[in-house]
Amino acid sequence: MELTNFIHQSVSYMSSWALRCAAELEISDHIKAYGGPMPLHELARSILISTEKELMLESLMDLLVHQRVFAKCEAGYLLTPTSEVMLSEGANMGAFVRFVTESFPEQLFFTSKWFKDTGKSTVFQLAHNGKQAWEVLKEKPELGNLFNDAMASHSKESVRILVKRYPEIFDGINNLVDVGGGTGSTVKIIADSFPDLRCIAFDLPHVVDNSLNNDSISVIGGDMFDKIPPADAILLETILHDWSDEDCVKILKKCKEAIESTKENGKVIVVDMILDAEIDDDSKETETKLIYNLSMMSVFGGKERTKKEWHGLILGAGYSDYKIYPTRMPLYSVIELYS
Ligand SMILES: C[S@@+](CC[C@H](N)C(=O)[O-])C[C@H]1O[C@@H](n2cnc3c(N)ncnc32)[C@H](O)[C@@H]1O
């Protein structure tokens, strides 16, 4: 059993590659378009794969069926809730698996070297001649665009769940700034859900998409360590886990200034993970959080945080109180901060 576990761990990166391949071949879209259980030869025909490669396609599908990404009945392959997130008309999360399989592996080989290195940089910096992830994403527009698409697909799903399951969060606010809001896909969802709410998508100047400017959305390029536009509410959706405690305190202080300049009861809405104290349960949720924690540390020098760590961070930035909402979304928690 131990040997199986060891070998499974050694080869499990292949699971990410299989998922990426399914995303690139748009297998979910092909199965959806077929309209029912799709036989192997129909799938091969639909994605224009020659007959001699059907065996490899079947092996790919066997693995993904085993992992519940797709389902299989006698008549053929079916979608599951997992493969549905790759549908181009839905969350379209193919960009997410493409980004993580493309950008992470080259730097991961530096991890053991980093542990023995005397410098304070991140694994990413060691692998990229001292450059930070944000610099490299700016310098390589193709990678930067893939990152933005990956974040947009991921964040759209989270924010769709946020507005549906936590509508009360948006009560009583007239305007909201989505700090680190990328190309603005999340503010579009918020503005569509709450037509009276004025939304601002705020991100680095080379990231924002100015074409989004309209009656309910404004786009502002800037640096959150410098100044955040004033608003009743600030959304920080998967932002703080990219940063060290020291940087998070700086960001949270800037957010505090921004909400204090408009009204008395402003708030900051944090959507991020909470690492539970119990890490020895064998749930996928816990394992995913632990993987995220390690990747945030190695790529950005950030981390996922326990409740105790969130408490220290929030009070350390000068907030008087906060509320953690009961869990109603996968992986992420919602924390509301009051100045
Ligand atoms: C992990 S992504 C968050 C995903 C994002 N909420 C979305 O909707 O796509 C972090 C975001 O923070 C932005 N960011 C990084 N440094 C920043 C800075 N100094 N000021 C403003 N935004 C910054 C990045 O460009 C990126 O879009």
Short mmCIF file of C-alpha atoms and ligand atoms in Angstrom, two decimals:
data_model
loop_
_atom_site.label_atom_id
_atom_site.label_comp_id
_atom_site.label_asym_id
_atom_site.label_seq_id
_atom_site.Cartn_x
_atom_site.Cartn_y
_atom_site.Cartn_z
CA MET A 1 0.00 0.00 0.00
CA GLU A 2 2.84 2.41 0.90
CA LEU A 3 4.54 1.63 -2.42
CA THR A 4 1.30 2.25 -4.30
CA ASN A 5 0.90 5.55 -2.46
CA PHE A 6 4.47 6.56 -3.30
CA ILE A 7 4.13 5.68 -6.98
CA HIS A 8 0.71 7.33 -7.16
CA GLN A 9 2.14 10.55 -5.73
CA SER A 10 5.09 10.38 -8.14
CA VAL A 11 2.97 10.11 -11.26
CA SER A 12 -0.06 12.15 -10.24
CA TYR A 13 1.13 15.22 -12.19
CA MET A 14 -0.14 13.19 -15.18
CA SER A 15 -3.68 13.83 -13.89
CA SER A 16 -3.22 17.57 -14.43
CA TRP A 17 -1.86 16.91 -17.92
CA ALA A 18 -4.79 14.62 -18.78
CA LEU A 19 -7.20 17.31 -17.62
CA ARG A 20 -5.34 19.92 -19.64
CA CYS A 21 -5.49 17.69 -22.73
CA ALA A 22 -9.28 17.28 -22.27
CA ALA A 23 -9.60 21.07 -21.98
CA GLU A 24 -7.51 21.68 -25.12
CA LEU A 25 -9.48 19.11 -27.12
CA GLU A 26 -12.68 20.73 -25.79
CA ILE A 27 -14.04 17.28 -24.96
CA SER A 28 -16.76 18.72 -22.68
CA ASP A 29 -18.12 20.87 -25.53
CA HIS A 30 -18.10 17.89 -27.92
CA ILE A 31 -20.02 15.68 -25.47
CA LYS A 32 -22.50 18.50 -24.74
CA ALA A 33 -23.06 19.10 -28.49
CA TYR A 34 -23.66 15.37 -29.06
CA GLY A 35 -26.62 15.63 -26.72
CA GLY A 36 -26.43 12.23 -24.98
CA PRO A 37 -23.94 9.48 -24.07
CA MET A 38 -21.20 9.82 -26.68
CA PRO A 39 -19.52 6.64 -27.98
CA LEU A 40 -15.72 6.65 -28.30
CA HIS A 41 -15.69 6.57 -32.11
CA GLU A 42 -18.15 9.51 -32.23
CA LEU A 43 -15.96 11.49 -29.85
CA ALA A 44 -12.87 10.67 -31.95
CA ARG A 45 -14.71 11.68 -35.12
CA SER A 46 -15.99 14.89 -33.57
CA ILE A 47 -12.55 16.05 -32.37
CA LEU A 48 -11.00 14.93 -35.67
CA ILE A 49 -8.80 12.16 -34.28
CA SER A 50 -7.68 9.39 -36.63
CA THR A 51 -8.86 5.83 -35.93
CA GLU A 52 -5.40 4.58 -34.92
CA LYS A 53 -5.30 7.12 -32.07
CA GLU A 54 -8.64 6.01 -30.60
CA LEU A 55 -6.91 3.60 -28.19
CA MET A 56 -4.95 6.48 -26.60
CA LEU A 57 -8.13 8.58 -26.48
CA GLU A 58 -9.88 5.70 -24.71
CA SER A 59 -7.01 5.49 -22.19
CA LEU A 60 -7.24 9.24 -21.57
CA MET A 61 -10.98 8.93 -21.03
CA ASP A 62 -10.53 5.83 -18.78
CA LEU A 63 -8.34 7.88 -16.44
CA LEU A 64 -10.68 10.87 -16.46
CA VAL A 65 -13.73 8.64 -15.90
CA HIS A 66 -11.92 6.97 -13.00
CA GLN A 67 -11.31 10.43 -11.55
CA ARG A 68 -15.01 11.35 -12.02
CA VAL A 69 -14.14 14.14 -14.47
CA PHE A 70 -16.37 12.38 -17.02
CA ALA A 71 -18.87 9.55 -16.55
CA LYS A 72 -19.37 6.49 -18.73
CA CYS A 73 -22.37 4.27 -19.38
CA GLU A 74 -22.77 1.46 -21.91
CA ALA A 75 -23.76 3.91 -24.65
CA GLY A 76 -20.83 6.29 -24.16
CA TYR A 77 -19.32 9.21 -22.23
CA LEU A 78 -21.28 11.78 -20.23
CA LEU A 79 -20.48 15.04 -18.51
CA THR A 80 -20.19 15.32 -14.73
CA PRO A 81 -20.29 18.54 -12.65
CA THR A 82 -16.46 18.55 -12.91
CA SER A 83 -16.31 18.42 -16.72
CA GLU A 84 -19.15 20.94 -16.92
CA VAL A 85 -16.80 23.65 -15.58
CA MET A 86 -14.80 23.29 -18.81
CA LEU A 87 -17.79 24.10 -21.05
CA SER A 88 -17.03 27.17 -23.16
CA GLU A 89 -20.54 28.50 -22.55
CA GLY A 90 -20.14 28.03 -18.79
CA ALA A 91 -17.19 28.67 -16.47
CA ASN A 92 -14.78 27.82 -19.32
CA MET A 93 -12.04 26.85 -16.84
CA GLY A 94 -9.75 25.33 -19.45
CA ALA A 95 -7.52 28.42 -19.18
CA PHE A 96 -7.00 27.67 -15.48
CA VAL A 97 -5.58 24.17 -15.99
CA ARG A 98 -3.55 25.42 -18.98
CA PHE A 99 -1.99 28.19 -16.88
CA VAL A 100 -1.07 26.04 -13.88
CA THR A 101 0.38 23.24 -16.00
CA GLU A 102 2.31 25.67 -18.19
CA SER A 103 3.80 28.16 -15.79
CA PHE A 104 4.40 26.21 -12.58
CA PRO A 105 6.45 23.11 -13.53
CA GLU A 106 9.63 24.90 -14.64
CA GLN A 107 10.02 26.62 -11.30
CA LEU A 108 8.98 23.70 -9.09
CA PHE A 109 12.29 21.92 -9.81
CA PHE A 110 14.01 24.77 -7.94
CA THR A 111 12.16 24.09 -4.67
CA SER A 112 14.78 21.90 -2.97
CA LYS A 113 17.52 24.30 -4.13
CA TRP A 114 15.51 27.18 -2.67
CA PHE A 115 15.34 25.46 0.74
CA LYS A 116 19.14 25.39 0.87
CA ASP A 117 19.55 28.88 -0.57
CA THR A 118 20.48 31.60 1.89
CA GLY A 119 18.47 34.34 0.17
CA LYS A 120 14.97 35.39 1.17
CA SER A 121 13.38 35.34 -2.29
CA THR A 122 10.64 32.96 -3.46
CA VAL A 123 11.15 29.75 -5.42
CA PHE A 124 9.75 31.62 -8.43
CA GLN A 125 12.38 34.35 -8.05
CA LEU A 126 15.18 31.81 -7.73
CA ALA A 127 14.02 30.24 -11.01
CA HIS A 128 13.61 33.61 -12.76
CA ASN A 129 16.84 35.48 -11.94
CA GLY A 130 15.32 37.35 -9.01
CA LYS A 131 12.25 38.57 -10.88
CA GLN A 132 8.87 38.49 -9.13
CA ALA A 133 5.89 36.71 -10.67
CA TRP A 134 4.09 40.01 -11.37
CA GLU A 135 7.13 41.33 -13.31
CA VAL A 136 7.35 38.18 -15.45
CA LEU A 137 3.60 38.25 -16.17
CA LYS A 138 4.01 41.84 -17.37
CA GLU A 139 7.10 41.08 -19.46
CA LYS A 140 5.57 38.05 -21.19
CA PRO A 141 2.21 39.23 -22.52
CA GLU A 142 1.22 35.77 -23.76
CA LEU A 143 1.73 34.27 -20.31
CA GLY A 144 0.17 37.37 -18.71
CA ASN A 145 -2.95 37.00 -20.87
CA LEU A 146 -3.20 33.30 -20.05
CA PHE A 147 -2.88 34.17 -16.33
CA ASN A 148 -5.61 36.82 -16.63
CA ASP A 149 -7.90 34.37 -18.47
CA ALA A 150 -7.19 31.67 -15.89
CA MET A 151 -7.93 34.06 -13.01
CA ALA A 152 -11.05 35.38 -14.75
CA SER A 153 -12.51 31.91 -15.30
CA HIS A 154 -11.73 30.94 -11.72
CA SER A 155 -12.96 34.20 -10.17
CA LYS A 156 -16.13 34.31 -12.27
CA GLU A 157 -17.17 30.97 -10.76
CA SER A 158 -16.44 32.18 -7.21
CA VAL A 159 -18.23 35.50 -7.69
CA ARG A 160 -21.25 33.82 -9.32
CA ILE A 161 -21.55 31.73 -6.17
CA LEU A 162 -20.89 34.79 -3.98
CA VAL A 163 -23.76 36.88 -5.41
CA LYS A 164 -26.13 33.92 -5.36
CA ARG A 165 -25.41 32.55 -1.89
CA TYR A 166 -24.46 35.77 -0.07
CA PRO A 167 -26.74 38.48 -1.59
CA GLU A 168 -27.04 40.18 1.81
CA ILE A 169 -23.39 41.27 1.55
CA PHE A 170 -24.34 43.75 -1.18
CA ASP A 171 -27.25 45.31 0.77
CA GLY A 172 -26.91 49.02 1.56
CA ILE A 173 -23.86 49.76 -0.56
CA ASN A 174 -23.90 52.17 -3.50
CA ASN A 175 -20.47 51.53 -4.94
CA LEU A 176 -17.82 48.84 -4.80
CA VAL A 177 -14.21 48.57 -5.91
CA ASP A 178 -12.94 45.14 -6.96
CA VAL A 179 -9.26 45.46 -6.05
CA GLY A 180 -7.09 43.17 -8.17
CA GLY A 181 -10.20 42.64 -10.29
CA GLY A 182 -8.15 41.57 -13.32
CA THR A 183 -9.83 42.14 -16.65
CA GLY A 184 -13.15 42.93 -14.98
CA SER A 185 -15.08 39.72 -15.52
CA THR A 186 -16.15 39.63 -11.87
CA VAL A 187 -17.47 43.20 -11.69
CA LYS A 188 -19.60 42.40 -14.75
CA ILE A 189 -21.31 39.62 -12.78
CA ILE A 190 -21.80 41.88 -9.73
CA ALA A 191 -23.12 44.80 -11.83
CA ASP A 192 -25.52 42.48 -13.69
CA SER A 193 -26.80 41.05 -10.40
CA PHE A 194 -27.21 44.41 -8.64
CA PRO A 195 -28.08 47.03 -11.31
CA ASP A 196 -28.16 49.92 -8.77
CA LEU A 197 -24.61 49.23 -7.63
CA ARG A 198 -21.79 51.20 -9.28
CA CYS A 199 -18.73 48.97 -9.68
CA ILE A 200 -15.08 49.81 -10.25
CA ALA A 201 -12.62 47.27 -11.64
CA PHE A 202 -9.21 48.20 -10.24
CA ASP A 203 -5.96 46.47 -11.21
CA LEU A 204 -2.49 47.23 -12.53
CA PRO A 205 -2.61 49.58 -15.55
CA HIS A 206 -1.36 46.92 -18.04
CA VAL A 207 -4.01 44.42 -16.84
CA VAL A 208 -7.26 46.42 -16.85
CA ASP A 209 -9.60 46.37 -19.83
CA ASN A 210 -10.72 49.96 -20.46
CA SER A 211 -13.33 48.86 -23.01
CA LEU A 212 -15.52 47.79 -20.08
CA ASN A 213 -16.27 51.39 -19.04
CA ASN A 214 -20.06 51.94 -19.15
CA ASP A 215 -22.93 53.35 -17.04
CA SER A 216 -22.48 50.86 -14.22
CA ILE A 217 -18.77 49.91 -14.50
CA SER A 218 -15.65 52.10 -14.31
CA VAL A 219 -12.18 50.78 -14.94
CA ILE A 220 -9.21 52.24 -13.09
CA GLY A 221 -5.57 51.22 -13.46
CA GLY A 222 -3.33 51.75 -10.43
CA ASP A 223 -1.29 50.23 -7.63
CA MET A 224 -3.11 49.01 -4.52
CA PHE A 225 0.00 49.74 -2.42
CA ASP A 226 -0.28 53.36 -3.47
CA LYS A 227 -3.97 54.39 -3.48
CA ILE A 228 -7.28 52.56 -3.79
CA PRO A 229 -10.28 54.48 -5.19
CA PRO A 230 -12.78 55.46 -2.46
CA ALA A 231 -15.92 53.30 -2.16
CA ASP A 232 -18.54 51.99 0.28
CA ALA A 233 -17.19 48.49 -0.17
CA ILE A 234 -13.95 46.93 -1.36
CA LEU A 235 -13.81 43.39 -2.71
CA LEU A 236 -10.55 41.49 -2.30
CA GLU A 237 -11.21 38.24 -4.13
CA THR A 238 -8.26 35.81 -3.86
CA ILE A 239 -5.83 38.70 -3.46
CA LEU A 240 -4.40 38.46 0.04
CA HIS A 241 -3.15 34.87 -0.34
CA ASP A 242 -0.66 36.22 -2.93
CA TRP A 243 1.08 38.36 -0.32
CA SER A 244 3.15 38.12 2.87
CA ASP A 245 1.59 39.21 6.20
CA GLU A 246 3.53 42.47 6.01
CA ASP A 247 2.21 43.30 2.52
CA CYS A 248 -1.34 42.22 3.46
CA VAL A 249 -1.33 44.71 6.34
CA LYS A 250 -0.26 47.46 3.89
CA ILE A 251 -3.05 46.50 1.43
CA LEU A 252 -5.66 46.30 4.19
CA LYS A 253 -4.63 49.73 5.49
CA LYS A 254 -5.08 51.20 1.99
CA CYS A 255 -8.52 49.56 1.82
CA LYS A 256 -9.40 51.06 5.19
CA GLU A 257 -8.48 54.54 3.97
CA ALA A 258 -10.63 53.98 0.86
CA ILE A 259 -13.77 52.94 2.75
CA GLU A 260 -13.35 55.57 5.46
CA SER A 261 -13.32 58.37 2.89
CA THR A 262 -16.90 57.70 1.68
CA LYS A 263 -19.13 56.66 4.57
CA GLU A 264 -19.10 55.56 8.17
CA ASN A 265 -20.16 51.98 7.72
CA GLY A 266 -17.98 50.92 4.83
CA LYS A 267 -16.60 47.41 4.63
CA VAL A 268 -13.99 45.22 3.02
CA ILE A 269 -15.17 41.88 1.64
CA VAL A 270 -12.42 39.28 1.59
CA VAL A 271 -12.93 36.07 -0.39
CA ASP A 272 -10.06 33.74 0.38
CA MET A 273 -9.31 30.34 1.88
CA ILE A 274 -9.30 29.50 5.55
CA LEU A 275 -6.95 26.65 6.37
CA ASP A 276 -8.49 24.46 9.00
CA ALA A 277 -6.48 23.36 11.98
CA GLU A 278 -7.22 19.71 11.16
CA ILE A 279 -5.11 18.79 8.16
CA ASP A 280 -5.23 15.03 8.55
CA ASP A 281 -8.70 14.46 7.11
CA ASP A 282 -8.50 12.89 3.67
CA SER A 283 -10.92 15.26 1.90
CA LYS A 284 -10.10 16.74 -1.50
CA GLU A 285 -10.98 20.16 -0.08
CA THR A 286 -8.23 20.03 2.57
CA GLU A 287 -5.67 18.60 0.14
CA THR A 288 -6.47 21.34 -2.40
CA LYS A 289 -6.02 24.03 0.25
CA LEU A 290 -2.66 22.55 1.28
CA ILE A 291 -1.53 22.49 -2.37
CA TYR A 292 -2.64 26.11 -2.78
CA ASN A 293 -0.78 27.08 0.38
CA LEU A 294 2.46 25.62 -0.96
CA SER A 295 2.01 27.15 -4.42
CA MET A 296 1.21 30.63 -3.06
CA MET A 297 4.39 30.46 -0.96
CA SER A 298 6.59 29.28 -3.79
CA VAL A 299 5.23 31.53 -6.55
CA PHE A 300 4.29 34.76 -4.76
CA GLY A 301 5.69 34.53 -1.24
CA GLY A 302 2.10 34.52 0.05
CA LYS A 303 0.17 31.78 1.88
CA GLU A 304 -3.25 30.46 2.87
CA ARG A 305 -4.21 31.36 6.43
CA THR A 306 -5.82 29.80 9.48
CA LYS A 307 -8.59 31.62 11.39
CA LYS A 308 -6.01 32.68 13.96
CA GLU A 309 -3.74 34.13 11.27
CA TRP A 310 -6.66 36.03 9.69
CA HIS A 311 -7.53 37.43 13.13
CA GLY A 312 -3.97 38.74 13.61
CA LEU A 313 -3.84 40.24 10.13
CA ILE A 314 -7.18 42.03 10.34
CA LEU A 315 -6.63 43.52 13.78
CA GLY A 316 -2.99 44.29 12.88
CA ALA A 317 -4.24 46.47 10.00
CA GLY A 318 -6.36 48.49 12.45
CA TYR A 319 -9.86 47.11 11.79
CA SER A 320 -12.16 47.13 14.80
CA ASP A 321 -14.16 44.02 13.97
CA TYR A 322 -14.83 41.36 11.36
CA LYS A 323 -17.28 38.58 10.58
CA ILE A 324 -16.62 35.20 8.98
CA TYR A 325 -19.72 34.06 7.10
CA PRO A 326 -20.84 30.44 7.43
CA THR A 327 -19.36 28.39 4.60
CA ARG A 328 -21.58 28.48 1.53
CA MET A 329 -18.96 28.18 -1.22
CA PRO A 330 -16.40 25.52 -2.18
CA LEU A 331 -12.80 26.10 -0.98
CA TYR A 332 -13.30 29.80 -0.19
CA SER A 333 -14.67 31.68 2.80
CA VAL A 334 -16.11 35.17 3.02
CA ILE A 335 -14.79 37.54 5.69
CA GLU A 336 -16.26 41.01 6.15
CA LEU A 337 -14.02 43.66 7.75
CA TYR A 338 -15.29 46.79 9.49
CA SER A 339 -13.15 49.83 10.14
C1 LIG B 1 -4.86 36.10 -8.08
S1 LIG B 1 -5.36 37.43 -9.10
C2 LIG B 1 -6.96 37.67 -8.45
C3 LIG B 1 -8.05 37.32 -9.41
C4 LIG B 1 -8.98 38.47 -9.62
N1 LIG B 1 -9.79 38.74 -8.44
C5 LIG B 1 -9.86 38.34 -10.85
O1 LIG B 1 -11.00 38.71 -10.77
O2 LIG B 1 -9.39 37.88 -11.88
C6 LIG B 1 -4.47 38.81 -8.40
C7 LIG B 1 -4.69 40.11 -9.13
O3 LIG B 1 -4.01 41.15 -8.41
C8 LIG B 1 -3.45 42.04 -9.35
N2 LIG B 1 -2.37 42.82 -8.74
C9 LIG B 1 -1.12 42.41 -8.43
N3 LIG B 1 -0.41 43.44 -7.88
C10 LIG B 1 -1.25 44.51 -7.87
C11 LIG B 1 -1.09 45.86 -7.42
N4 LIG B 1 0.07 46.28 -6.88
N5 LIG B 1 -2.15 46.71 -7.53
C12 LIG B 1 -3.32 46.28 -8.08
N6 LIG B 1 -3.53 45.00 -8.51
C13 LIG B 1 -2.50 44.13 -8.41
C14 LIG B 1 -2.99 41.13 -10.48
O4 LIG B 1 -2.77 41.82 -11.68
C15 LIG B 1 -4.13 40.11 -10.54
O5 LIG B 1 -5.13 40.49 -11.45
#
